[in-house]
Short mmCIF file of C-alpha atoms in Angstrom, two decimals:
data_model
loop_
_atom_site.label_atom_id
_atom_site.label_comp_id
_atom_site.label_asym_id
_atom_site.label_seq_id
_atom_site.Cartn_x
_atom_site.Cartn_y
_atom_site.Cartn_z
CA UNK O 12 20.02 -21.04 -14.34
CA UNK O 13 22.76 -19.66 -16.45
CA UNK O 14 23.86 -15.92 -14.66
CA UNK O 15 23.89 -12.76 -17.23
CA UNK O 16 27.07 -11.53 -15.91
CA UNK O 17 26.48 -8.41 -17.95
CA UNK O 18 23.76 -7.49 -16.18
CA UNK O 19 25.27 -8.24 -12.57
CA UNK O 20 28.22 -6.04 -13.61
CA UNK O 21 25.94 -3.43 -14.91
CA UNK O 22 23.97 -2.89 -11.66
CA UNK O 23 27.28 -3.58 -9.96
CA UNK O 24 28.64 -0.24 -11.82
CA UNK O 25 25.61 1.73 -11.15
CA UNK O 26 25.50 1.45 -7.62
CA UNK O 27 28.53 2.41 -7.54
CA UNK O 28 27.87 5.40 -9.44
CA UNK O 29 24.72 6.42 -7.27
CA UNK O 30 27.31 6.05 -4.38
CA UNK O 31 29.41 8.59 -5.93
CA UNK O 32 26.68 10.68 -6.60
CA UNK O 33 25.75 10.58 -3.01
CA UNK O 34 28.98 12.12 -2.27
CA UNK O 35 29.15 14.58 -4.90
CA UNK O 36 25.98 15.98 -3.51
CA UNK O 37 26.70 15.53 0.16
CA UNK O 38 23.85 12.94 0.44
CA UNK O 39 24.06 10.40 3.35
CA UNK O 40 21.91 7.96 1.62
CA UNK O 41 20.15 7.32 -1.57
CA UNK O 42 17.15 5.32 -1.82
CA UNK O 43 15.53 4.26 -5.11
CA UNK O 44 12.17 3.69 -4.94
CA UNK O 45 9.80 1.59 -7.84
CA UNK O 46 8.45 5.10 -9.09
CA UNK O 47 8.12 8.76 -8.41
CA UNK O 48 4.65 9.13 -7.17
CA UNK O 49 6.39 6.47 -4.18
CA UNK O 50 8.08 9.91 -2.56
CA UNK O 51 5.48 11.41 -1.07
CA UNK O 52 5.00 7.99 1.51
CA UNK O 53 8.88 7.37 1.96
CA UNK O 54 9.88 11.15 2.30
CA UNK O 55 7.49 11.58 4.86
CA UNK O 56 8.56 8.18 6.42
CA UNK O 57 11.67 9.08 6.54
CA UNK O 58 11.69 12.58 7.54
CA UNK O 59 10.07 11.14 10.78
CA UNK O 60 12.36 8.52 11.61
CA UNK O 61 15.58 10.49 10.97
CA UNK O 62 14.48 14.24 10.25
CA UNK O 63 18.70 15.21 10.65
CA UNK O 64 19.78 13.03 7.95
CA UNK O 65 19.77 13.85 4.16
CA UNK O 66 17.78 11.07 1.81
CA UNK O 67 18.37 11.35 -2.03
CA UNK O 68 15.95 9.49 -3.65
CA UNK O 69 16.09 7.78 -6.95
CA UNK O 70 13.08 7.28 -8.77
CA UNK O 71 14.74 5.47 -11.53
CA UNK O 72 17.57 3.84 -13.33
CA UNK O 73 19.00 2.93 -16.95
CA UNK O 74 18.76 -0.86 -17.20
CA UNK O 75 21.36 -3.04 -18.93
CA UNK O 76 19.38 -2.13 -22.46
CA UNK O 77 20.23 1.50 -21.84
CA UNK O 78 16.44 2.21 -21.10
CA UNK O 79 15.02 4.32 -18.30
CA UNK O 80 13.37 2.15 -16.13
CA UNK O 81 11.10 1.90 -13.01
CA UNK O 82 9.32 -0.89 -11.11
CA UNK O 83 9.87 -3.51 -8.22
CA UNK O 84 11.67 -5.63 -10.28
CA UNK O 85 14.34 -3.40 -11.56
CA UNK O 86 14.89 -2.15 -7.83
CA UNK O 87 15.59 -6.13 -6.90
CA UNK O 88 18.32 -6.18 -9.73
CA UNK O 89 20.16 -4.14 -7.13
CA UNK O 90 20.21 -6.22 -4.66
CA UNK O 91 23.52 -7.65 -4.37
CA UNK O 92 25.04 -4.08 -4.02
CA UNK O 93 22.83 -2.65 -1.79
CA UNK O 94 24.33 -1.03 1.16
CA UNK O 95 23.80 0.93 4.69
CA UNK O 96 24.16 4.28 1.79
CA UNK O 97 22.19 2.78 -1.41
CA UNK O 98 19.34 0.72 -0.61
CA UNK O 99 15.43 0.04 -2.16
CA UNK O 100 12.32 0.94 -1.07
CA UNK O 101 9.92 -1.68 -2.26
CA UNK O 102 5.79 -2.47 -1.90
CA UNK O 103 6.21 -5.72 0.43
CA UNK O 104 2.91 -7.17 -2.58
CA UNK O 105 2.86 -10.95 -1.45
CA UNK O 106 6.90 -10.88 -0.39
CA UNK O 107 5.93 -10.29 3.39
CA UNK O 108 3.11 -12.54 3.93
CA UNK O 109 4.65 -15.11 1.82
CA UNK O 110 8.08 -15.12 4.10
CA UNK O 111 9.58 -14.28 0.69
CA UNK O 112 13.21 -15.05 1.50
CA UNK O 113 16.15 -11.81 1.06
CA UNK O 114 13.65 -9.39 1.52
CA UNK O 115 14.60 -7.66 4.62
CA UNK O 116 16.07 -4.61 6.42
CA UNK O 117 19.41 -6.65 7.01
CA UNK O 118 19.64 -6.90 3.01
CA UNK O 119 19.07 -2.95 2.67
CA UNK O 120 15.35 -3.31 1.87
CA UNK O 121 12.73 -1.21 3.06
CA UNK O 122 9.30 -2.57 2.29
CA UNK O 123 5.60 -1.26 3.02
CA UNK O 124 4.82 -4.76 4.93
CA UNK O 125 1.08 -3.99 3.98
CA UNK O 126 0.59 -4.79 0.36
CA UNK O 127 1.86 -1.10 -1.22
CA UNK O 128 2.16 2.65 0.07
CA UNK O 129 -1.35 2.74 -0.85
CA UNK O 130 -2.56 0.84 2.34
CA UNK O 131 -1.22 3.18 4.86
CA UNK O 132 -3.01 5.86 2.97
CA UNK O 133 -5.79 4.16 3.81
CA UNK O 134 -5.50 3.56 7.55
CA UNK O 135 -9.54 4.77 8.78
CA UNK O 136 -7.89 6.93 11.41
CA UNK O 137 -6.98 9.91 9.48
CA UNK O 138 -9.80 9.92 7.23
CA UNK O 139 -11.92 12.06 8.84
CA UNK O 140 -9.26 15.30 8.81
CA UNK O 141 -8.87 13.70 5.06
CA UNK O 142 -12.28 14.83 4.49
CA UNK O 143 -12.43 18.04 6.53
CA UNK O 144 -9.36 19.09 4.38
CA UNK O 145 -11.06 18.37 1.57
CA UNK O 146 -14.33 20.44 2.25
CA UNK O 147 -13.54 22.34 5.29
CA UNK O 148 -16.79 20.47 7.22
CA UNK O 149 -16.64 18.00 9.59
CA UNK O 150 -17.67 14.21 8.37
CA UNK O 151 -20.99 12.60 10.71
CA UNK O 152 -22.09 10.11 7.58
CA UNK O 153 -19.38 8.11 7.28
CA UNK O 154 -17.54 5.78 9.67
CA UNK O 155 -14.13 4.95 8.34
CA UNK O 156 -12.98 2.85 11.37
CA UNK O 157 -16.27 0.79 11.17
CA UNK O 158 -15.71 0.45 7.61
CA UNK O 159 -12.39 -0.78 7.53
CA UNK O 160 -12.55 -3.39 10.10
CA UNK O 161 -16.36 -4.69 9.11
CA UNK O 162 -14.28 -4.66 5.35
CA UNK O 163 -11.87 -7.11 6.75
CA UNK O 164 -13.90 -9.04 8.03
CA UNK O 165 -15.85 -9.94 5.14
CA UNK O 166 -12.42 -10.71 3.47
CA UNK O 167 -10.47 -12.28 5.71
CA UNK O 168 -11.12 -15.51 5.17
CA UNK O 169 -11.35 -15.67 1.27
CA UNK O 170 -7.73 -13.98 1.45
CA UNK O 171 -6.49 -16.80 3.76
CA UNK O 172 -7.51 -19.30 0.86
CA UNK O 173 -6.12 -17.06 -1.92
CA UNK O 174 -2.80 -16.82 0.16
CA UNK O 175 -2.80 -20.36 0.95
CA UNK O 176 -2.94 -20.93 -2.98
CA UNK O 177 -0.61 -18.27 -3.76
CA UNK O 178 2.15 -20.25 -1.07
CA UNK O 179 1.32 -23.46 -3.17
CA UNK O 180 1.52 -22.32 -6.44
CA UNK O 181 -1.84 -23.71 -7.44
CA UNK O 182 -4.23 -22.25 -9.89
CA UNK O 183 -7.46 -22.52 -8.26
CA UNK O 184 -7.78 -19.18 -6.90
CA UNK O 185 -5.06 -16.74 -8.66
CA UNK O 186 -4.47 -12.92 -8.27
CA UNK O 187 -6.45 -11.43 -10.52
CA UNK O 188 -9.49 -13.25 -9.80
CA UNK O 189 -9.15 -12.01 -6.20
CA UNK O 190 -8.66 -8.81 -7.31
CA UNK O 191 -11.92 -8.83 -9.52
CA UNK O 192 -13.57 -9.36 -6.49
CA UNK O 193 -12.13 -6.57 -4.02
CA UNK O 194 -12.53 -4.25 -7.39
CA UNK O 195 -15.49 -1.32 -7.09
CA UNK O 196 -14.36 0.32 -10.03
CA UNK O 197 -17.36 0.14 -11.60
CA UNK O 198 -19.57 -0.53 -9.06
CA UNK O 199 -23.73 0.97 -9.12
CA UNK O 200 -23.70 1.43 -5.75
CA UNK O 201 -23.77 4.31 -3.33
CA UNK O 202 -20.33 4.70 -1.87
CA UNK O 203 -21.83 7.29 0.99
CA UNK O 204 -23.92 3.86 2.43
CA UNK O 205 -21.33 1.41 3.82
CA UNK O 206 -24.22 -1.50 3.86
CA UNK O 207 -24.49 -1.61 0.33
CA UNK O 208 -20.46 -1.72 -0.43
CA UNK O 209 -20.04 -4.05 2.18
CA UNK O 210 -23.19 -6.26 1.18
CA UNK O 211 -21.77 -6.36 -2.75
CA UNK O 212 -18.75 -7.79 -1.23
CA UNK O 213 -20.30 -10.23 1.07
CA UNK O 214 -22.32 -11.51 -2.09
CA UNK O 215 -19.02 -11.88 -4.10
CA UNK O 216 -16.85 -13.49 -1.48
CA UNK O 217 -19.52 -15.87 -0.19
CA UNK O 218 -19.89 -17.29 -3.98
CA UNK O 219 -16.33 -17.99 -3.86
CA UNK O 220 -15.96 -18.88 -0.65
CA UNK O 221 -18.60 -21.82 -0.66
CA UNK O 222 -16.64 -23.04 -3.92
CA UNK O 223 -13.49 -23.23 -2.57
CA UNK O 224 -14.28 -24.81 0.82
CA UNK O 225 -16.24 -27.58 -0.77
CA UNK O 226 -13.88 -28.43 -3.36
CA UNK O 227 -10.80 -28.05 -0.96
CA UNK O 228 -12.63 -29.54 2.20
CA UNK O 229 -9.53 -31.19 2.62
CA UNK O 230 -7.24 -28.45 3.53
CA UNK O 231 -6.53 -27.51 7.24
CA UNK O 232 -5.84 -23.37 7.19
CA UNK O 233 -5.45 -23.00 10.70
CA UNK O 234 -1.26 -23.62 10.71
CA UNK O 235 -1.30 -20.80 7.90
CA UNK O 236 -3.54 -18.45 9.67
CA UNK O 237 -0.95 -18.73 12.91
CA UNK O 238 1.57 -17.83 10.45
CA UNK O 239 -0.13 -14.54 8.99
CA UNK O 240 -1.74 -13.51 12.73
CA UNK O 241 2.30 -14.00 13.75
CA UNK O 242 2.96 -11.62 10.40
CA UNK O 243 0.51 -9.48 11.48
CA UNK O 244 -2.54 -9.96 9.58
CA UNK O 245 -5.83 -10.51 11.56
CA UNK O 246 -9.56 -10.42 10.52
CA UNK O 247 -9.82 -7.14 11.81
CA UNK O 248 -6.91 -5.32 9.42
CA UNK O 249 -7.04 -7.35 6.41
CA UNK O 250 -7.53 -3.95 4.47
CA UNK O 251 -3.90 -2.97 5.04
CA UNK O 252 -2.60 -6.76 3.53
CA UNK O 253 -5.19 -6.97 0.37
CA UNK O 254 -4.03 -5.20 -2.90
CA UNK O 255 -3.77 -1.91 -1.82
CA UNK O 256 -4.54 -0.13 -5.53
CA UNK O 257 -8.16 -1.47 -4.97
CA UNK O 258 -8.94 -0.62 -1.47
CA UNK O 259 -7.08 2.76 -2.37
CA UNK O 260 -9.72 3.80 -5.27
CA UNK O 261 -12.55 2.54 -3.33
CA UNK O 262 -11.72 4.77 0.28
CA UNK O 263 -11.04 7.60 -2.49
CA UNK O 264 -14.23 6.85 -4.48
CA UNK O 265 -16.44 6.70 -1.11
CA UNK O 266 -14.22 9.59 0.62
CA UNK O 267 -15.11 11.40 -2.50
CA UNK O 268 -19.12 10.77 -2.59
CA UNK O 269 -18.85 11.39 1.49
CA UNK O 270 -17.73 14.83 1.10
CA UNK O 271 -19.77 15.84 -1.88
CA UNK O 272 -22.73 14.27 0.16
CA UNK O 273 -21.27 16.51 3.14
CA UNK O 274 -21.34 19.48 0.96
CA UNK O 275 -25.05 19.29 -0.88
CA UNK O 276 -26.19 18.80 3.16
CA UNK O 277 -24.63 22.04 4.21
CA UNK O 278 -25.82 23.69 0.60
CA UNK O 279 -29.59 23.04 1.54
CA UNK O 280 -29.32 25.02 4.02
CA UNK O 281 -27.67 28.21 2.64
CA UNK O 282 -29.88 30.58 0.85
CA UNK O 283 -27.37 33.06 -0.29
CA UNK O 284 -25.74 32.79 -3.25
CA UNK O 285 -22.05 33.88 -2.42
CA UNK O 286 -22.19 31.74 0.75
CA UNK O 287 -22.64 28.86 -1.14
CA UNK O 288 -20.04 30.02 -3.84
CA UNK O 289 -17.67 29.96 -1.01
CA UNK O 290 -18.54 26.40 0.42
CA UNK O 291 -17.23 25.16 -2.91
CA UNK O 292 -14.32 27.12 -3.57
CA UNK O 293 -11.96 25.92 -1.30
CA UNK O 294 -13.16 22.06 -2.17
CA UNK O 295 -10.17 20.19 -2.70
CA UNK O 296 -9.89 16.77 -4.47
CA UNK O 297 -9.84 13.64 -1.79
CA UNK O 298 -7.74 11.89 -3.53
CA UNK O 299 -4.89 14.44 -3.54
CA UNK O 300 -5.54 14.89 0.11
CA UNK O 301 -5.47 11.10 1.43
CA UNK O 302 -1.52 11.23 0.61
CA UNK O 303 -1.46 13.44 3.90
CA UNK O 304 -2.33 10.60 5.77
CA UNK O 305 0.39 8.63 7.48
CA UNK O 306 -0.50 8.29 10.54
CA UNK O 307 2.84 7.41 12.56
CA UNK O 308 2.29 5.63 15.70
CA UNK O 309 -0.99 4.29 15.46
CA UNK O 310 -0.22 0.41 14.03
CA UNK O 311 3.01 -1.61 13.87
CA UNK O 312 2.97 -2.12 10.19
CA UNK O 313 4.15 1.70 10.19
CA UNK O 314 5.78 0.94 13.40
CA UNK O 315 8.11 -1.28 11.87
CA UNK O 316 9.26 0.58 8.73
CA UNK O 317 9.99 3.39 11.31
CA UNK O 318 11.76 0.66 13.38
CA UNK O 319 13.70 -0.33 10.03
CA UNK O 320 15.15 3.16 9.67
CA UNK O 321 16.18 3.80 12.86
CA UNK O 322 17.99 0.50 12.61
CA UNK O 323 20.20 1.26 9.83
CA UNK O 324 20.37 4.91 9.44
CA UNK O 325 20.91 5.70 13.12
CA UNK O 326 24.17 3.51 12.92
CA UNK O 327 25.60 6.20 9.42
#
């Protein structure tokens, strides 16, 4: 492969520059992330691991074209000049799993290890308090930490395959067909009845499950499985490993229908008028409020970003 020199010295000059910038504004670190709306996960990561030190974060950066530009891929371009003071903060996507080579904290990278930021926002034990700060009751309908880990299960083993395919580079069973099937986005179902969510599912992965382990009868998955359980995915957490934009829109479409369900219960039983008007006036939107929830020290995959911090910035 024939190096664009151009662009290595052009990323080469503007980390550089960030690093000057850092001092000019008497930063101790800047960290570009893939986008904007990434901030409210890594500030709050941060600001937990190492609350005394001062993060600067970059949202994005002018490409060798001259173009503003975001995204995983233009963070990477960085790479070679990353540093304990300029460093990425990337969604691990496949990279972690996969054993993706370079992608660590002792290259200056900070990665989700689930599949994105939206994972963690995700993780069942918060999402209770999600919903009480959403509608100010309590949530008795809805079991999020059933949910998640009967959600998993269904999954697990179709997402073994599709990672096992992914590793090899084969065809059979590519990204966005698994992603059609963990997709709910336009789903006639009622997301307030976990049964019938978790029965669509079923019916989807068991059609592609019996296709794939008759044509591939072959195939031992039992060396790759090690692997992952070793990485840290299990049957009971495969939520936080699966493409977190999907799981992400379906906790916020069944947080949503939870709390409006929560609501219409507690309306039946009002009579007066302004009573009621007040049970909806202070309604917030779940999906605003689910980026509250990072909930630090309840599973290692949060563990270890925390772990990744303290590693480098403590030694600044």
């Amino acid at each position: 492969m024939i190096k664009d020199y151009r662009r290595e010295q052009h990323y080469k000059v503007q980390a550089a520059y960030y690093e000057g910038q850092r001092l000019l504004l008497k930063a101790d670190c800047v960290a570009h992330l893939e986008d904007k709306e990434d901030e409210v996960f890594w500030s709050a990561v941060f600001r937990k691991a190492v609350p005394e030190k001062k993060i600067q974060f970059l949202y994005s950066s002018i490409n060798e074209k001259g173009n503003n530009t975001t995204g995983v891929d233009h963070c990477l371009l960085y790479k070679p000049y990353l540093s304990r003071t300029f460093f990425i903060c990337i969604d691990s996507d496949y990279r972690y799993l996969t054993q993706e080579v370079g992608i660590n904290i002792e290259q200056y990278i900070f990665q989700t290890y689930t599949y994105s930021i939206e994972n963690h926002f995700c993780y069942p034990g918060g999402l209770n308090d999600i919903c009480f700060q959403t509608c100010n009751l309590q949530n008795d309908i809805f079991d999020f930490q059933a949910f998640a880990k009967d959600f998993s299960s269904i999954i697990y083993e179709l997402y073994v395959w599709h990672l096992y395919f992914v590793k090899q580079d084969i065809s059979q069973f590519d990204k966005p067909e698994f992603f059609k099937i963990i997709d709910f986005h336009q789903s006639n179902i009622d997301y307030t009845d976990a049964r019938q969510i978790l029965e669509e599912l079923k019916k989807r992965v068991t059609a592609k499950l019996e296709a794939v382990s008759v044509r591939f009868s072959n195939i031992d998955l039992n060396s790759l499985k090690i692997q992952l359980e070793q990485s840290g995915l299990m049957k009971e957490n495969a939520f936080l490993y699966i493409r977190g934009h999907h799981y992400f829109d379906l906790i916020c479409k069944t947080g949503t229908a939870v709390c409006e369900k929560i609501l219409k219960c507690k309306k039946d039983k009002l009579s007066d008028s302004e009573e009621i008007a007040k049970l909806y006036r202070n309604k917030k939107p779940f999906k605003t409020q689910i980026l509250n929830n990072v909930q630090f020290g309840q599973y290692p995959e949060l563990d270890r970003i925390e772990k990744d911090i303290l590693s480098l910035l403590l030694l600044t």
